[in-house]
Short mmCIF file of C-alpha atoms in Angstrom, two decimals:
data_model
loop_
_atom_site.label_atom_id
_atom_site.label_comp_id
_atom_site.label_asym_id
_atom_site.label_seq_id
_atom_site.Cartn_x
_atom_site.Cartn_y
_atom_site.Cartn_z
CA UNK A 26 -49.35 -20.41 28.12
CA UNK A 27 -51.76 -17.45 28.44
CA UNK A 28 -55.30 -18.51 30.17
CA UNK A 29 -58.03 -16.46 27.92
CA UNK A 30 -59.60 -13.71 29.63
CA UNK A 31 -63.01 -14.35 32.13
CA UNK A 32 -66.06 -12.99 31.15
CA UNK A 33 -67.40 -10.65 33.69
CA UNK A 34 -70.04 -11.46 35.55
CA UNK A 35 -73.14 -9.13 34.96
CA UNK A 36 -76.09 -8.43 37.60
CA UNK A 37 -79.25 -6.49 37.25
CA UNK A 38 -79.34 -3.24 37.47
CA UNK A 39 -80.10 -1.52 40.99
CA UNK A 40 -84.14 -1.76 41.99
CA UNK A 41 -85.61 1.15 44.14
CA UNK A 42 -85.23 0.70 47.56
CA UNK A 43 -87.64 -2.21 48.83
CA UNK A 44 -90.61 -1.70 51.73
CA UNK A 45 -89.26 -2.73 55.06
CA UNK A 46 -91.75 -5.90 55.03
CA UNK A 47 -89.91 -7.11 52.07
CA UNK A 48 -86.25 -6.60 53.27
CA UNK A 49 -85.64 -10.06 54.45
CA UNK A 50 -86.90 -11.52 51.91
CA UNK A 51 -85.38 -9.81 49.40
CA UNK A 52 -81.75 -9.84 51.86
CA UNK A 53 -82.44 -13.55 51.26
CA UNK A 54 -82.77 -13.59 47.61
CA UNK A 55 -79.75 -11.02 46.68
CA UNK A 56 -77.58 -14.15 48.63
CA UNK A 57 -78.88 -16.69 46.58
CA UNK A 58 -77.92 -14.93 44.00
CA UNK A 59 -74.83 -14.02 44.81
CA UNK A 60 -73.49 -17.59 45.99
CA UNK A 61 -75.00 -18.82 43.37
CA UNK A 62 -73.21 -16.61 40.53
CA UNK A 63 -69.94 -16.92 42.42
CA UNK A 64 -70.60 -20.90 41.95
CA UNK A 65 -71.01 -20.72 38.48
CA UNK A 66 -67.59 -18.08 38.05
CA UNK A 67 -65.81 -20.60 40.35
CA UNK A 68 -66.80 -23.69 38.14
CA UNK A 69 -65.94 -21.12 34.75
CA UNK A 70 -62.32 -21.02 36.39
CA UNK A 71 -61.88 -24.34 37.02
CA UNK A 72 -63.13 -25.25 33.36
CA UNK A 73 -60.69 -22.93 31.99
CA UNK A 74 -57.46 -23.75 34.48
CA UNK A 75 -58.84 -27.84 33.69
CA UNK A 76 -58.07 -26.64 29.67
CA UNK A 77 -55.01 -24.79 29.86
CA UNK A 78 -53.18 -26.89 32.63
CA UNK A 79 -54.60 -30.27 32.55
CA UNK A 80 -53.86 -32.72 35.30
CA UNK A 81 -52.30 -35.90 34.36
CA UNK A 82 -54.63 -38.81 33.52
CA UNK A 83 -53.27 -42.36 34.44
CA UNK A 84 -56.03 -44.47 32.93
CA UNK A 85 -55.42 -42.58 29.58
CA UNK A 86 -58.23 -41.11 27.17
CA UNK A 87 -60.31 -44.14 27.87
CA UNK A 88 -60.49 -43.96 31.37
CA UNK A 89 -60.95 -47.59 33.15
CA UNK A 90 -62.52 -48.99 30.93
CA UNK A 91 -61.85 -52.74 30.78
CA UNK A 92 -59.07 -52.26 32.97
CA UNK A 93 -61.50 -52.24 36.53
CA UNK A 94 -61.19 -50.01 39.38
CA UNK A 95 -59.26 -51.92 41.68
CA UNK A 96 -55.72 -51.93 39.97
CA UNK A 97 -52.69 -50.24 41.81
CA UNK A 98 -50.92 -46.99 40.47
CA UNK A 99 -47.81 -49.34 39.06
CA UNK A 100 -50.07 -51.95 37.40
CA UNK A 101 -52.05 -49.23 35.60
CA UNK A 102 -48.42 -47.48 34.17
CA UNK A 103 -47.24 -50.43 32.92
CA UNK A 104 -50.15 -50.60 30.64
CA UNK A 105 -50.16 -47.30 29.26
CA UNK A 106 -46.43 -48.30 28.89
CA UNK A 107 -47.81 -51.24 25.97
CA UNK A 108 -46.87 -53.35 28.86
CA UNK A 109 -48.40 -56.48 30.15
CA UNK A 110 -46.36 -56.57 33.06
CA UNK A 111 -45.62 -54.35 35.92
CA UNK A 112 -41.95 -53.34 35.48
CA UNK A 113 -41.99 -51.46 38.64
CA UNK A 114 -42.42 -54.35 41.20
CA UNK A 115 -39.33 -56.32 42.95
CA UNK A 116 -40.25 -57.31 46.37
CA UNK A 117 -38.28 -56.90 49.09
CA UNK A 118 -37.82 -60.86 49.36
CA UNK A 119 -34.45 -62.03 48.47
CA UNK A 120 -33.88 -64.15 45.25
CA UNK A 121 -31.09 -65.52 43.65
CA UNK A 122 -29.86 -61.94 43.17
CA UNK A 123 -28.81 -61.72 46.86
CA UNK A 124 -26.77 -64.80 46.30
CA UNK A 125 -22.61 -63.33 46.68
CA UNK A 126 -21.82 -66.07 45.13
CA UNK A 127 -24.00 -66.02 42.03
CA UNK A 128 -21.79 -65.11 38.95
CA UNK A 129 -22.84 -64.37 35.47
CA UNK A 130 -19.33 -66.01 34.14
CA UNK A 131 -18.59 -68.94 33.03
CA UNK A 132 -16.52 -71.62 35.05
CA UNK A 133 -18.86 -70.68 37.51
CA UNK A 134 -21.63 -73.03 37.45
CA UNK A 135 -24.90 -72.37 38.73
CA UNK A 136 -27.17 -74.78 40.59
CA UNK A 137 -30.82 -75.11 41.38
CA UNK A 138 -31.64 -72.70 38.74
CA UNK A 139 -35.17 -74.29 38.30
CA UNK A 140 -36.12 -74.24 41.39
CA UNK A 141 -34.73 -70.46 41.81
CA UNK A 142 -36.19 -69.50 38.18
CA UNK A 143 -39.88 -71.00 39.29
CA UNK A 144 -39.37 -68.75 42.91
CA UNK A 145 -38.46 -65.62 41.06
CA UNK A 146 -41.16 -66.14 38.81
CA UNK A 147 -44.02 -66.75 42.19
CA UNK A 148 -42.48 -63.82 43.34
CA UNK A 149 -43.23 -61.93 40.34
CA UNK A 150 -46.69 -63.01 39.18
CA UNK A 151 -47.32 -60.32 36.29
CA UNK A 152 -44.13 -62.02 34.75
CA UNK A 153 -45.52 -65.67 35.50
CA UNK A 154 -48.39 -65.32 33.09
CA UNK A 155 -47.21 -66.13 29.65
CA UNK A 156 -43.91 -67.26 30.43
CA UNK A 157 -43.95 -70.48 28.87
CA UNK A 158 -43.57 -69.20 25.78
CA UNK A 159 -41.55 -65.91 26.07
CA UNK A 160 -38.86 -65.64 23.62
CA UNK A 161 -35.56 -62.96 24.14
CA UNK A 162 -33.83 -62.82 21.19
CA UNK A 163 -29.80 -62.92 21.01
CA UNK A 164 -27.35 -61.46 18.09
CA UNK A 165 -24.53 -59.16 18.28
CA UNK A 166 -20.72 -58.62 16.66
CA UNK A 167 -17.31 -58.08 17.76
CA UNK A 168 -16.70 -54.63 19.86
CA UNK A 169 -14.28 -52.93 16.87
CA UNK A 170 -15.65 -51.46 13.74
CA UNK A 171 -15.66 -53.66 10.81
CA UNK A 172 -12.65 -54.11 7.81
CA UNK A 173 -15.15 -54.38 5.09
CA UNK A 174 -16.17 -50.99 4.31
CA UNK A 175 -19.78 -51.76 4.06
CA UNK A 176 -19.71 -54.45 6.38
CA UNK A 177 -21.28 -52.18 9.98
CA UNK A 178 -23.81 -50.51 7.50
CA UNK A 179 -24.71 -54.54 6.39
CA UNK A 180 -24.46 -55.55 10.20
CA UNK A 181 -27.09 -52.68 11.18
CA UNK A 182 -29.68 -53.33 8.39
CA UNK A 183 -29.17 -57.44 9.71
CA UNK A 184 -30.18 -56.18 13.33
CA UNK A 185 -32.90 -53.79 12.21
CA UNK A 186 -34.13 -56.64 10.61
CA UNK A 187 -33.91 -58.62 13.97
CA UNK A 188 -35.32 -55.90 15.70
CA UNK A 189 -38.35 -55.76 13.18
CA UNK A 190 -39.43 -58.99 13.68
CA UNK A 191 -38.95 -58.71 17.35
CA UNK A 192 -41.56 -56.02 17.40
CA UNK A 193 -43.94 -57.49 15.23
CA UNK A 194 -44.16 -60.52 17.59
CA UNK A 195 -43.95 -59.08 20.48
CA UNK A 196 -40.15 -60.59 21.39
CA UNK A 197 -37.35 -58.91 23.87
CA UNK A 198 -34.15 -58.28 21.88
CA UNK A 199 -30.98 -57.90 23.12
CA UNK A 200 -27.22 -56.97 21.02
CA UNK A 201 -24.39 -56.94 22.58
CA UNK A 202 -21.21 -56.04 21.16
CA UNK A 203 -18.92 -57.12 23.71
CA UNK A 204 -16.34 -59.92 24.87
CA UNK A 205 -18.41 -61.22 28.02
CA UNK A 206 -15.12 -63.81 28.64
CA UNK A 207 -11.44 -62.44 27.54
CA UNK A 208 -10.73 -65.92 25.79
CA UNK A 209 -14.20 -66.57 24.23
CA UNK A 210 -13.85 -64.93 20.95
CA UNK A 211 -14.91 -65.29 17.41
CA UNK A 212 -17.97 -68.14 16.97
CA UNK A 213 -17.08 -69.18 21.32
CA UNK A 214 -18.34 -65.70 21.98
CA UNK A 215 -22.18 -66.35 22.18
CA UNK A 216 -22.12 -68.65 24.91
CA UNK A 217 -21.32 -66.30 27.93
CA UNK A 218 -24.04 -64.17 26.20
CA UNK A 219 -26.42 -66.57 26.60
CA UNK A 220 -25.92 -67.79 30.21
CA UNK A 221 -25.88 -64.41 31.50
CA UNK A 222 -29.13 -64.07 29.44
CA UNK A 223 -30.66 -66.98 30.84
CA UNK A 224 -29.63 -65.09 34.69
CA UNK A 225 -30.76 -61.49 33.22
CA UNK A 226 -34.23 -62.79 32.24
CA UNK A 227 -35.95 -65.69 34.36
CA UNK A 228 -38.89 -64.55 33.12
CA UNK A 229 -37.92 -65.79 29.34
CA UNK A 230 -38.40 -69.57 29.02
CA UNK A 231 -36.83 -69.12 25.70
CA UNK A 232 -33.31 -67.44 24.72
CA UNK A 233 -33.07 -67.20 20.95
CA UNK A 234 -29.42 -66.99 19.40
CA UNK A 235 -29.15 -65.81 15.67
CA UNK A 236 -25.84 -64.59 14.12
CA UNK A 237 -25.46 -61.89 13.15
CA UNK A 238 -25.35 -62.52 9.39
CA UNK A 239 -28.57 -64.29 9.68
CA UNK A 240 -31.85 -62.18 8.72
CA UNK A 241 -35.74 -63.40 9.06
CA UNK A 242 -36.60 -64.20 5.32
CA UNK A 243 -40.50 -64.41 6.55
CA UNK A 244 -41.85 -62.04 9.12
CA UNK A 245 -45.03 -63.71 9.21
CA UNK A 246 -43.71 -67.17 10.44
CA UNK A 247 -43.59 -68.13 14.33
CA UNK A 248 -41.34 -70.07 16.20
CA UNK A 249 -43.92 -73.47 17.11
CA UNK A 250 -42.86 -73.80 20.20
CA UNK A 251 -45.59 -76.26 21.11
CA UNK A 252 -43.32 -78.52 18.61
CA UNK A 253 -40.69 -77.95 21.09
CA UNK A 254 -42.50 -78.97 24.41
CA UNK A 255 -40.48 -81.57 25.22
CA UNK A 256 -36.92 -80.58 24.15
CA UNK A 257 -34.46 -78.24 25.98
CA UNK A 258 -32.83 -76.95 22.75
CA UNK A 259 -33.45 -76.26 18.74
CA UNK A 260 -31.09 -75.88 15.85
CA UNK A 261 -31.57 -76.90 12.39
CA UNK A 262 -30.04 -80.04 11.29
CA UNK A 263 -30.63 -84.34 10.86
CA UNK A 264 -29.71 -86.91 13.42
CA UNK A 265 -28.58 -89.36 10.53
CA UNK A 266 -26.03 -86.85 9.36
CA UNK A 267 -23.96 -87.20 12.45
CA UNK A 268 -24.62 -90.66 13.80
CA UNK A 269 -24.21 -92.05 10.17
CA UNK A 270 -22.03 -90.03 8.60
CA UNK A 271 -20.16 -88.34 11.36
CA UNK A 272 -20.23 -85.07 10.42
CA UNK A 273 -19.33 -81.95 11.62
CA UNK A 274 -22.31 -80.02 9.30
CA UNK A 275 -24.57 -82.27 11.16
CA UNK A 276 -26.40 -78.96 12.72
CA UNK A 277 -25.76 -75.34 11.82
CA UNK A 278 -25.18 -73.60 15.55
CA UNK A 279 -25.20 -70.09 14.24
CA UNK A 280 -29.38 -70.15 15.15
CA UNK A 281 -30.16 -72.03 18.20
CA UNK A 282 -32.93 -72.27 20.32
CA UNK A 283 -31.87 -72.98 24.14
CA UNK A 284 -34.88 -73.14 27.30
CA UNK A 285 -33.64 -71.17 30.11
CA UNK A 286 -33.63 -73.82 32.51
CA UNK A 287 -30.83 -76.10 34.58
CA UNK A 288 -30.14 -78.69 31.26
CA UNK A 289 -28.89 -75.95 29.22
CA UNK A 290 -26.80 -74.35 32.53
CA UNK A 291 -25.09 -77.35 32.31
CA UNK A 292 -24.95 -78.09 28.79
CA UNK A 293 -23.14 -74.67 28.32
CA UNK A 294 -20.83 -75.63 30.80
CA UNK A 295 -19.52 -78.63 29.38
CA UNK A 296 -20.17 -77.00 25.97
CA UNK A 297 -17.84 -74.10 26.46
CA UNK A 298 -15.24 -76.74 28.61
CA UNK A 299 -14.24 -77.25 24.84
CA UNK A 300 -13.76 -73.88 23.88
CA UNK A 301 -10.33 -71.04 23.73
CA UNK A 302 -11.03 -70.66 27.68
CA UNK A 303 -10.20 -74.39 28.83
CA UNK A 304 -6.20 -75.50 29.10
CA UNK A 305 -7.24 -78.47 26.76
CA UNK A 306 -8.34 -76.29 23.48
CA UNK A 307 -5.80 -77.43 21.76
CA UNK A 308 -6.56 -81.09 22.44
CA UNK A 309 -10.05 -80.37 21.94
CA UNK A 310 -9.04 -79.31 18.20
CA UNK A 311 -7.58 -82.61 17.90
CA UNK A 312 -10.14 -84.98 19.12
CA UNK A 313 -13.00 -83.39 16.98
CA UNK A 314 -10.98 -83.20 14.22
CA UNK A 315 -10.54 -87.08 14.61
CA UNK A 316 -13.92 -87.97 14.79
CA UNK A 317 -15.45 -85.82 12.04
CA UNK A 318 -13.07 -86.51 9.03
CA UNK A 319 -14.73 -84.08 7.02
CA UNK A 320 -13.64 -80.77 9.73
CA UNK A 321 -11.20 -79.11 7.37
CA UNK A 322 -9.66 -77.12 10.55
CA UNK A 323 -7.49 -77.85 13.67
CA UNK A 324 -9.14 -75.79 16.30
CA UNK A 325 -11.98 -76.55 17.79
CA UNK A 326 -15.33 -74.66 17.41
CA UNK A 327 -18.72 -74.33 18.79
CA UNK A 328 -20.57 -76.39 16.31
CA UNK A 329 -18.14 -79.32 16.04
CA UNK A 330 -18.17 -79.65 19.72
CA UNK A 331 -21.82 -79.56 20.00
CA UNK A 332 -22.25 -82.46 17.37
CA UNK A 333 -19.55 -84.26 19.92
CA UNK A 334 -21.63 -84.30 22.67
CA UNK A 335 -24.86 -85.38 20.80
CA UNK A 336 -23.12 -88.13 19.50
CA UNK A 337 -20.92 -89.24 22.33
CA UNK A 338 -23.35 -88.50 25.32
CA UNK A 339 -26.71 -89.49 23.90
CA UNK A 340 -28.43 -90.47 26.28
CA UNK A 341 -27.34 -87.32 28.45
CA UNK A 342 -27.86 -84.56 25.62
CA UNK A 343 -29.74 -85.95 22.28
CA UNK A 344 -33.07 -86.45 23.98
CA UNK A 345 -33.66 -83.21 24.44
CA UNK A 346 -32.37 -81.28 21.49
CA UNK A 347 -34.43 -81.52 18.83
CA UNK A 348 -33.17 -81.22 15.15
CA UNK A 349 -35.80 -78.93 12.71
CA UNK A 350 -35.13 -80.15 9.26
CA UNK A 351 -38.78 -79.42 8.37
CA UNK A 352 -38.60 -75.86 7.51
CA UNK A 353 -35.54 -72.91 6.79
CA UNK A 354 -34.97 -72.94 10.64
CA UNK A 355 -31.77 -71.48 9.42
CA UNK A 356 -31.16 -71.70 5.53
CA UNK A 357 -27.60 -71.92 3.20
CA UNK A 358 -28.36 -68.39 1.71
CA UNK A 359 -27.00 -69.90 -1.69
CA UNK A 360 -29.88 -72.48 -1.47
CA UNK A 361 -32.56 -69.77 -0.65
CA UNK A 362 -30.80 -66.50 -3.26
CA UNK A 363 -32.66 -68.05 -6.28
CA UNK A 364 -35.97 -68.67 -5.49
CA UNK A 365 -36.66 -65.38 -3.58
CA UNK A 366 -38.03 -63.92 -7.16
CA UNK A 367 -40.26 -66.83 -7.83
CA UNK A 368 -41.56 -66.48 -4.21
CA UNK A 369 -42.51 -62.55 -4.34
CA UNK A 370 -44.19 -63.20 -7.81
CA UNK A 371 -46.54 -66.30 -5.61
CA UNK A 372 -46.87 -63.70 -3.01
CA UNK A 373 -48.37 -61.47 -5.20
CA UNK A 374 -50.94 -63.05 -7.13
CA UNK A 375 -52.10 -64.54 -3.94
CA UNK A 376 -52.76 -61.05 -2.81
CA UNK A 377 -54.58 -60.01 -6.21
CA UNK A 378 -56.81 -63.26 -5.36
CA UNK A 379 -57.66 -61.95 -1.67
CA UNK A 380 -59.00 -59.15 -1.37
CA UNK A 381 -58.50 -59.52 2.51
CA UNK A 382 -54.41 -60.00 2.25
CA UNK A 383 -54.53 -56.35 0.04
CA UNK A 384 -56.30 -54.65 2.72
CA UNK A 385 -54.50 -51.96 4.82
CA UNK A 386 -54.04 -52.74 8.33
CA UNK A 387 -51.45 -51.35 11.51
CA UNK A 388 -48.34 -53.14 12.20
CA UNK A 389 -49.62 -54.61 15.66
CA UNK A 390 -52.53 -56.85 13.55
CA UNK A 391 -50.03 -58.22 11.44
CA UNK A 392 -50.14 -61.70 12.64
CA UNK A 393 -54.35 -62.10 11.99
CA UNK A 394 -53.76 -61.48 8.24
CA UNK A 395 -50.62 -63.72 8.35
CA UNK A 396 -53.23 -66.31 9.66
CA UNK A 397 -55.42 -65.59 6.40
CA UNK A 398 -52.69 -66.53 4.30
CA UNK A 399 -51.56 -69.58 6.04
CA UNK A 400 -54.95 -71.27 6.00
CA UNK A 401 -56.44 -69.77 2.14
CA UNK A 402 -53.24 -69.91 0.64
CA UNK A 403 -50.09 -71.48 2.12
CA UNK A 404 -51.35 -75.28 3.23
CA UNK A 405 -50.30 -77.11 0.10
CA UNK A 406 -47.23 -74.79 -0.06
CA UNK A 407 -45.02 -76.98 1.26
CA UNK A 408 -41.41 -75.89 3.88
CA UNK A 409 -37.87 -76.03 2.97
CA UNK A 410 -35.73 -77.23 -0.11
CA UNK A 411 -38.77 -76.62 -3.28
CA UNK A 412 -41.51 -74.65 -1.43
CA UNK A 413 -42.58 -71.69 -2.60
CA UNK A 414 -43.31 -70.04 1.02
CA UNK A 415 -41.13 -67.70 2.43
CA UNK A 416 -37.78 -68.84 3.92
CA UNK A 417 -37.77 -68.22 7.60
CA UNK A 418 -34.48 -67.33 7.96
CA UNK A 419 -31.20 -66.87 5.59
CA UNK A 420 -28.14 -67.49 6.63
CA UNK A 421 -24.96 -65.92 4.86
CA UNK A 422 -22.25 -68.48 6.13
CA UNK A 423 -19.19 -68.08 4.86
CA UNK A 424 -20.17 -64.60 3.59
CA UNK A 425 -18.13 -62.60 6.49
CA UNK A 426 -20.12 -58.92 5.97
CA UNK A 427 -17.82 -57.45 8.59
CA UNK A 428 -14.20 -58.58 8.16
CA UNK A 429 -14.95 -58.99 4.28
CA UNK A 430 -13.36 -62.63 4.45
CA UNK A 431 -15.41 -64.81 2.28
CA UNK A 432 -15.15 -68.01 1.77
CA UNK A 433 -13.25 -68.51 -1.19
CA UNK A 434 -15.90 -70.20 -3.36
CA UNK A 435 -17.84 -66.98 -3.23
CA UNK A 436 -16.90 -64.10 -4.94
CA UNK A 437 -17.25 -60.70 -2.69
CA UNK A 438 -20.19 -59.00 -5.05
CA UNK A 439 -22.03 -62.25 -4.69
CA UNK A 440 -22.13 -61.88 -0.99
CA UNK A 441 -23.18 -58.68 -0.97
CA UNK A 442 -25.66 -58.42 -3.80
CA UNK A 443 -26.88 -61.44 -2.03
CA UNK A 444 -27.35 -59.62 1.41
CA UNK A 445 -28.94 -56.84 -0.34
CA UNK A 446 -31.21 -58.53 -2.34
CA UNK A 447 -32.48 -61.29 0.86
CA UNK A 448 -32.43 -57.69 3.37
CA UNK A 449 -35.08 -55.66 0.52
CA UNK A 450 -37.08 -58.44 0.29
CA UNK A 451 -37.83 -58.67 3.71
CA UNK A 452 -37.68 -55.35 4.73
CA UNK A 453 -40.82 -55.04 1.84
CA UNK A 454 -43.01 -57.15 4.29
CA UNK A 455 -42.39 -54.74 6.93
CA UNK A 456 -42.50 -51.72 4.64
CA UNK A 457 -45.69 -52.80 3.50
CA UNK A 458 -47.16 -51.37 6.46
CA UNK A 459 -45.94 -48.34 6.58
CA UNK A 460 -47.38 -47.47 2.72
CA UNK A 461 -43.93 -48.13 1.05
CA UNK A 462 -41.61 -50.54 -0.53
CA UNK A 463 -38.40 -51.39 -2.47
CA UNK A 464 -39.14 -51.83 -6.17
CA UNK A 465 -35.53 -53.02 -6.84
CA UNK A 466 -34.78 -56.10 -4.64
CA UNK A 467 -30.78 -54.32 -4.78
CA UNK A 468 -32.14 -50.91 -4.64
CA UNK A 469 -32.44 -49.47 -1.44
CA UNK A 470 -35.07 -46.86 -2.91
CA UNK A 471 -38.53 -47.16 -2.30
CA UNK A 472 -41.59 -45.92 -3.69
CA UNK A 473 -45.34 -45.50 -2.27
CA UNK A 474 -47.30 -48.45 -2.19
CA UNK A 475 -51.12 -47.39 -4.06
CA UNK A 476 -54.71 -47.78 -2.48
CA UNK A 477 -55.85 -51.52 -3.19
CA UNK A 478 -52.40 -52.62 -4.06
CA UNK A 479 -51.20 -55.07 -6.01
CA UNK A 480 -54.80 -55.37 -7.64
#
């Protein structure tokens, strides 16, 4: 870039020689004047070099402000970074890390992991604030393209929709597309994910599995982990359904919620003991198709073995998993299809009521005017099976978007109208934001949301 031309500096014109009783004085004066024009052409060239090449500023337009003056260089890019953390800080003092015989693999367990967590964490103390209730978020799908010709683009809008809640609330998300074991394949394959997850991120307290034909139905809703305090892991489900009834649809484990501590270390190990990578699969197949009479299928799976060990080790598993059967911790999508219409129309007139809910507002404020409509609007609204509020999340079991292999009760345009119609309507929250929206729930198309809408 071209610096614009300095103006020249202009003096007076030459004065008659002075008396020799005035040449000091006047010797005197011409300095002044000089140093003091070359001071003001030396700040003019600074001014100008200042415009045209600034220098980098690493307190940003706003200076310090609120930040102090005594924060290091690190602390001070991490912020600017929409960090609370300082990513670029690892101490020199060894951790679990500089264990040789640490292993992200299974059949390898891992010991002391709260006690190593809790010393990563001291060692790391931008991390340690807030970790009690940081959330990463787990999905993925198999490493091949998908059969079903429309099954990756239906697998990408599912993770944007992942990722869009993620952002919103301020989650870590993480796909993965990959076998992490040779042998654990198919619905197996998310537990190797998740305990190198739990060894990738000490500083999450929470990893958060959803499969990936599982979307977020409300984006305003958060996980209440306070609910969760005293339990080790979440999935949706009743207790009564497999101590009474011994069933294997007891729980749902395509959305679980597991704490990164030493309990779930060694509940996945005995967990995926029962899975495709142990000699005694096939014996596994048969015991859990013994005890749950209703398991229409000889192998043995993740869910069926994790309603065996809640029913035959209570006292060593049950008391800390807790069941949600409160709210659409994970919903039957054919429950949920039918009463998404009903629940826009609600969500609409409760906006024409509040003026507040109708008001524009960036992306990162979300959650405030989600507060707004869960205390003026959504109290006597009810959760789950009959409510009117948003299902939180929708799950398309038995739907198979990629392989196109649906459960034979369904026909395929059911599925997939189904997907479309669930992904619109909550891609229209997010949309919202950003001034637009789909007017078709199985229209992709959108159109520009007016000033003041829906008044």
């Amino acid at each position: 870039m071209v610096s614009p031309e300095l103006p020249q500096l202009h003096t007076s014109p030459p004065m008659a020689k002075p008396a020799a009783r005035n040449k000091a004085s006047f010797s005197l004066a011409d300095s002044l004047l000089f140093l003091g024009g070359a001071f003001v052409a030396l700040l003019l060239v600074w001014s100008l070099w200042s415009i045209v090449s600034p220098s980098p500023n690493p307190t940003g337009i706003f200076g310090t402000f609120g930040l102090g003056g005594s924060q290091s260089k690190s602390s001070i890019d991490s912020r600017n970074c929409g960090a609370d953390v300082d990513r670029r800080y690892d101490p020199d003092e060894t951790t679990f890390y500089d264990e040789p015989e640490m292993s992200y693999s299974l059949g390898k367990p891992v010991k002391d992991w709260d006690e190593k967590r809790r010393e990563w964490l001291k060692q790391h103390p931008s991390f340690a604030a807030g970790a009690r209730d940081r959330v990463l978020m787990l999905t993925g799908s198999q490493p091949s393209p998908c059969k079903n010709p429309i099954g990756d683009h239906l697998l990408l809008r599912f993770f944007k929709n992942k990722v869009d809640y993620c952002r919103i609330h301020g989650c870590d998300v993480f796909y993965n597309n990959v076998f992490l074991h040779p042998k654990m394949v198919s619905y197996w394959a998310k537990l190797p994910v998740v305990r190198a997850a739990m060894l990738a991120h000490p500083e999450a307290e929470w990893i958060w599995w959803v499969d990936s034909d599982a979307l977020i139905t409300d984006m305003d809703f958060k996980l209440p982990l306070d609910r969760y305090k005293d339990h080790n892991l979440v999935a949706h489900g009743w207790f009564h359904v497999i101590y009474d009834e011994k069933s294997w649809t007891g729980l749902n484990a395509g959305v679980f919620l597991i704490r990164n501590c030493q309990w779930s270390m060694d509940l996945i190990d005995v967990w995926a003991g029962m899975g495709p990578q142990s000699p005694e699969y096939h014996k596994w197949g048969q015991i859990l198709r013994s005890t749950f009479k209703d398991k229409l299928f000889p192998e043995s799976d993740d869910q069926s073995a994790l309603i065996y060990l809640i029913y035959k080790e209570k006292a060593k598993w049950a008391d800390k998993i807790y069941l949600e059967g409160e709210y659409y911790f994970e919903g039957y999508w054919h429950e949920i299809l039918g009463t998404l219409d009903n629940i826009t129309d609600r969500y609409t007139d409760m906006e024409r009521e509040d003026a507040t809910l109708r008001r524009r507002h960036a992306e990162k404020v979300s959650e405030r005017y989600a507060a707004f409509r869960e205390e003026r609007h959504l109290k006597e609204a009810g959760n789950g099976r009959g409510s009117w509020r948003r299902p939180f999340i929708t799950h398309f079991t038995g739907c198979q978007p990629c392989s196109g292999n649906h459960n034979e009760m369904y026909t395929g345009n059911s599925c997939w109208d189904g997907m479309r119609k669930a992904l619109n309507f909550a891609d229209n929250q997010v949309l919202r934001n950003f001034g637009f929206v789909h007017p078709d729930p199985l229209d992709s198309s959108v159109s520009t949301v007016p000033f003041d809408y829906p008044w």
